Amino acid sequence: PLASTGLPPRFHRLCEVYDLSADERTLLGGLLLLRTSHAFAHVKLGSHVSYGGGGGLYASSSKPAVTLCSILGCPLSSLATLQRPERRHVKQGVVLQGQQLLAEVPALQPEAVLLLLGL
């Protein structure tokens, strides 16, 4: 943010508006990185390819959501809570639920990503 505005960064304001816990803030940051960075390529690829070949950061029996939570040091229960349908950020379409908790990581609305990046 511009120092002259006195406002905290957009990410912090979004987390405050949606009353996210510390773990949920970490997960939201991780989801933002998934959308904007190659740093989480293993998690991204794990969401789209078979696990049979495995290797890398996850074993053949693990799932992308487990890998993401492991990398970020957050419990899987926090990821489940983050994407509950009754949560305001889910109702408003900022966080898009995965269809299967372990097999998919939730996505962020593309417009929300652009907003958070200031683009």
Tab-separated table of C-alpha atoms in Angstrom:
chain	number	residue	atom	x	y	z
A	1	PRO	CA	0.000	0.000	0.000
A	2	LEU	CA	0.988	3.572	-0.326
A	3	ALA	CA	2.411	4.829	2.950
A	4	SER	CA	0.424	8.032	2.581
A	5	THR	CA	-2.915	6.177	2.742
A	6	GLY	CA	-2.286	4.702	6.180
A	7	LEU	CA	-4.169	1.578	5.085
A	8	PRO	CA	-2.882	-1.947	5.723
A	9	PRO	CA	-2.190	-4.146	2.683
A	10	ARG	CA	-5.202	-5.432	0.734
A	11	PHE	CA	-4.518	-9.000	1.844
A	12	HIS	CA	-4.739	-8.031	5.527
A	13	ARG	CA	-7.902	-6.026	4.961
A	14	LEU	CA	-9.515	-8.935	3.112
A	15	CYS	CA	-8.615	-11.310	5.945
A	16	GLU	CA	-10.083	-8.908	8.498
A	17	VAL	CA	-13.304	-8.386	6.538
A	18	TYR	CA	-13.837	-12.146	6.297
A	19	ASP	CA	-12.722	-12.760	9.907
A	20	LEU	CA	-10.159	-15.406	8.961
A	21	SER	CA	-8.183	-17.246	11.625
A	22	ALA	CA	-4.380	-17.300	11.539
A	23	ASP	CA	-4.365	-20.711	9.816
A	24	GLU	CA	-6.988	-19.565	7.313
A	25	ARG	CA	-4.905	-16.475	6.531
A	26	THR	CA	-1.913	-18.713	5.898
A	27	LEU	CA	-3.986	-20.963	3.649
A	28	LEU	CA	-5.416	-18.009	1.744
A	29	GLY	CA	-1.866	-16.760	1.204
A	30	GLY	CA	-0.903	-20.214	-0.054
A	31	LEU	CA	-3.854	-20.241	-2.442
A	32	LEU	CA	-2.786	-16.833	-3.717
A	33	LEU	CA	0.711	-18.205	-4.304
A	34	LEU	CA	-0.768	-21.171	-6.159
A	35	ARG	CA	-2.431	-18.744	-8.553
A	36	THR	CA	0.542	-16.436	-9.023
A	37	SER	CA	3.774	-18.374	-8.576
A	38	HIS	CA	5.704	-21.375	-9.782
A	39	ALA	CA	6.884	-21.963	-6.209
A	40	PHE	CA	4.010	-24.374	-5.616
A	41	ALA	CA	4.308	-26.267	-8.909
A	42	HIS	CA	4.279	-29.644	-7.151
A	43	VAL	CA	0.929	-28.903	-5.542
A	44	LYS	CA	-0.457	-27.512	-8.813
A	45	LEU	CA	0.665	-30.536	-10.796
A	46	GLY	CA	-0.654	-32.860	-8.132
A	47	SER	CA	-4.086	-31.370	-8.683
A	48	HIS	CA	-4.086	-32.293	-12.357
A	49	VAL	CA	-2.021	-35.439	-12.889
A	50	SER	CA	-2.187	-38.994	-11.664
A	51	TYR	CA	-0.561	-39.717	-8.342
A	52	GLY	CA	0.711	-43.102	-9.516
A	53	GLY	CA	4.070	-41.762	-10.703
A	54	GLY	CA	4.441	-39.847	-7.457
A	55	GLY	CA	7.736	-38.572	-6.203
A	56	GLY	CA	8.662	-35.034	-5.357
A	57	LEU	CA	6.927	-33.516	-2.363
A	58	TYR	CA	4.202	-36.103	-2.005
A	59	ALA	CA	3.950	-39.878	-1.958
A	60	SER	CA	1.657	-41.751	-4.301
A	61	SER	CA	-1.039	-41.970	-1.633
A	62	SER	CA	-1.194	-38.271	-0.705
A	63	LYS	CA	-3.425	-35.599	-2.163
A	64	PRO	CA	-2.849	-31.936	-3.138
A	65	ALA	CA	-4.788	-30.572	-0.152
A	66	VAL	CA	-2.671	-32.632	2.236
A	67	THR	CA	0.485	-31.476	0.478
A	68	LEU	CA	-0.549	-27.824	0.632
A	69	CYS	CA	-1.419	-28.046	4.336
A	70	SER	CA	1.849	-29.835	5.030
A	71	ILE	CA	3.900	-27.193	3.201
A	72	LEU	CA	2.100	-24.365	5.003
A	73	GLY	CA	2.066	-26.068	8.412
A	74	CYS	CA	-1.721	-25.842	8.757
A	75	PRO	CA	-4.133	-28.579	9.776
A	76	LEU	CA	-6.408	-30.022	7.122
A	77	SER	CA	-9.363	-29.065	9.320
A	78	SER	CA	-8.521	-25.388	8.722
A	79	LEU	CA	-8.693	-25.949	4.966
A	80	ALA	CA	-12.072	-27.638	5.407
A	81	THR	CA	-13.295	-24.733	7.533
A	82	LEU	CA	-12.017	-22.163	5.027
A	83	GLN	CA	-14.199	-23.596	2.276
A	84	ARG	CA	-17.429	-24.274	4.162
A	85	PRO	CA	-20.408	-23.134	2.078
A	86	GLU	CA	-21.829	-20.931	4.842
A	87	ARG	CA	-18.685	-18.800	5.084
A	88	ARG	CA	-19.078	-15.271	3.713
A	89	HIS	CA	-16.027	-15.431	1.440
A	90	VAL	CA	-17.364	-18.649	-0.125
A	91	LYS	CA	-20.889	-17.250	-0.537
A	92	GLN	CA	-19.438	-14.177	-2.248
A	93	GLY	CA	-17.295	-16.312	-4.553
A	94	VAL	CA	-13.870	-15.167	-3.358
A	95	VAL	CA	-12.863	-18.717	-2.410
A	96	LEU	CA	-14.196	-21.388	-4.749
A	97	GLN	CA	-14.718	-24.723	-3.040
A	98	GLY	CA	-12.997	-27.850	-4.243
A	99	GLN	CA	-15.395	-30.699	-4.968
A	100	GLN	CA	-13.357	-33.194	-2.950
A	101	LEU	CA	-11.443	-32.013	0.103
A	102	LEU	CA	-8.334	-34.152	-0.341
A	103	ALA	CA	-8.264	-34.402	-4.127
A	104	GLU	CA	-8.515	-30.679	-4.865
A	105	VAL	CA	-7.416	-27.445	-3.325
A	106	PRO	CA	-9.927	-24.603	-3.387
A	107	ALA	CA	-9.379	-21.870	-5.935
A	108	LEU	CA	-9.494	-18.116	-5.668
A	109	GLN	CA	-11.760	-16.094	-7.922
A	110	PRO	CA	-9.516	-14.635	-10.669
A	111	GLU	CA	-10.839	-11.134	-9.979
A	112	ALA	CA	-9.917	-11.506	-6.298
A	113	VAL	CA	-6.381	-12.487	-7.291
A	114	LEU	CA	-6.063	-9.397	-9.493
A	115	LEU	CA	-7.477	-7.220	-6.721
A	116	LEU	CA	-5.023	-8.591	-4.170
A	117	LEU	CA	-2.132	-8.051	-6.571
A	118	GLY	CA	-3.284	-4.516	-7.281
A	119	LEU	CA	-3.679	-5.135	-11.003
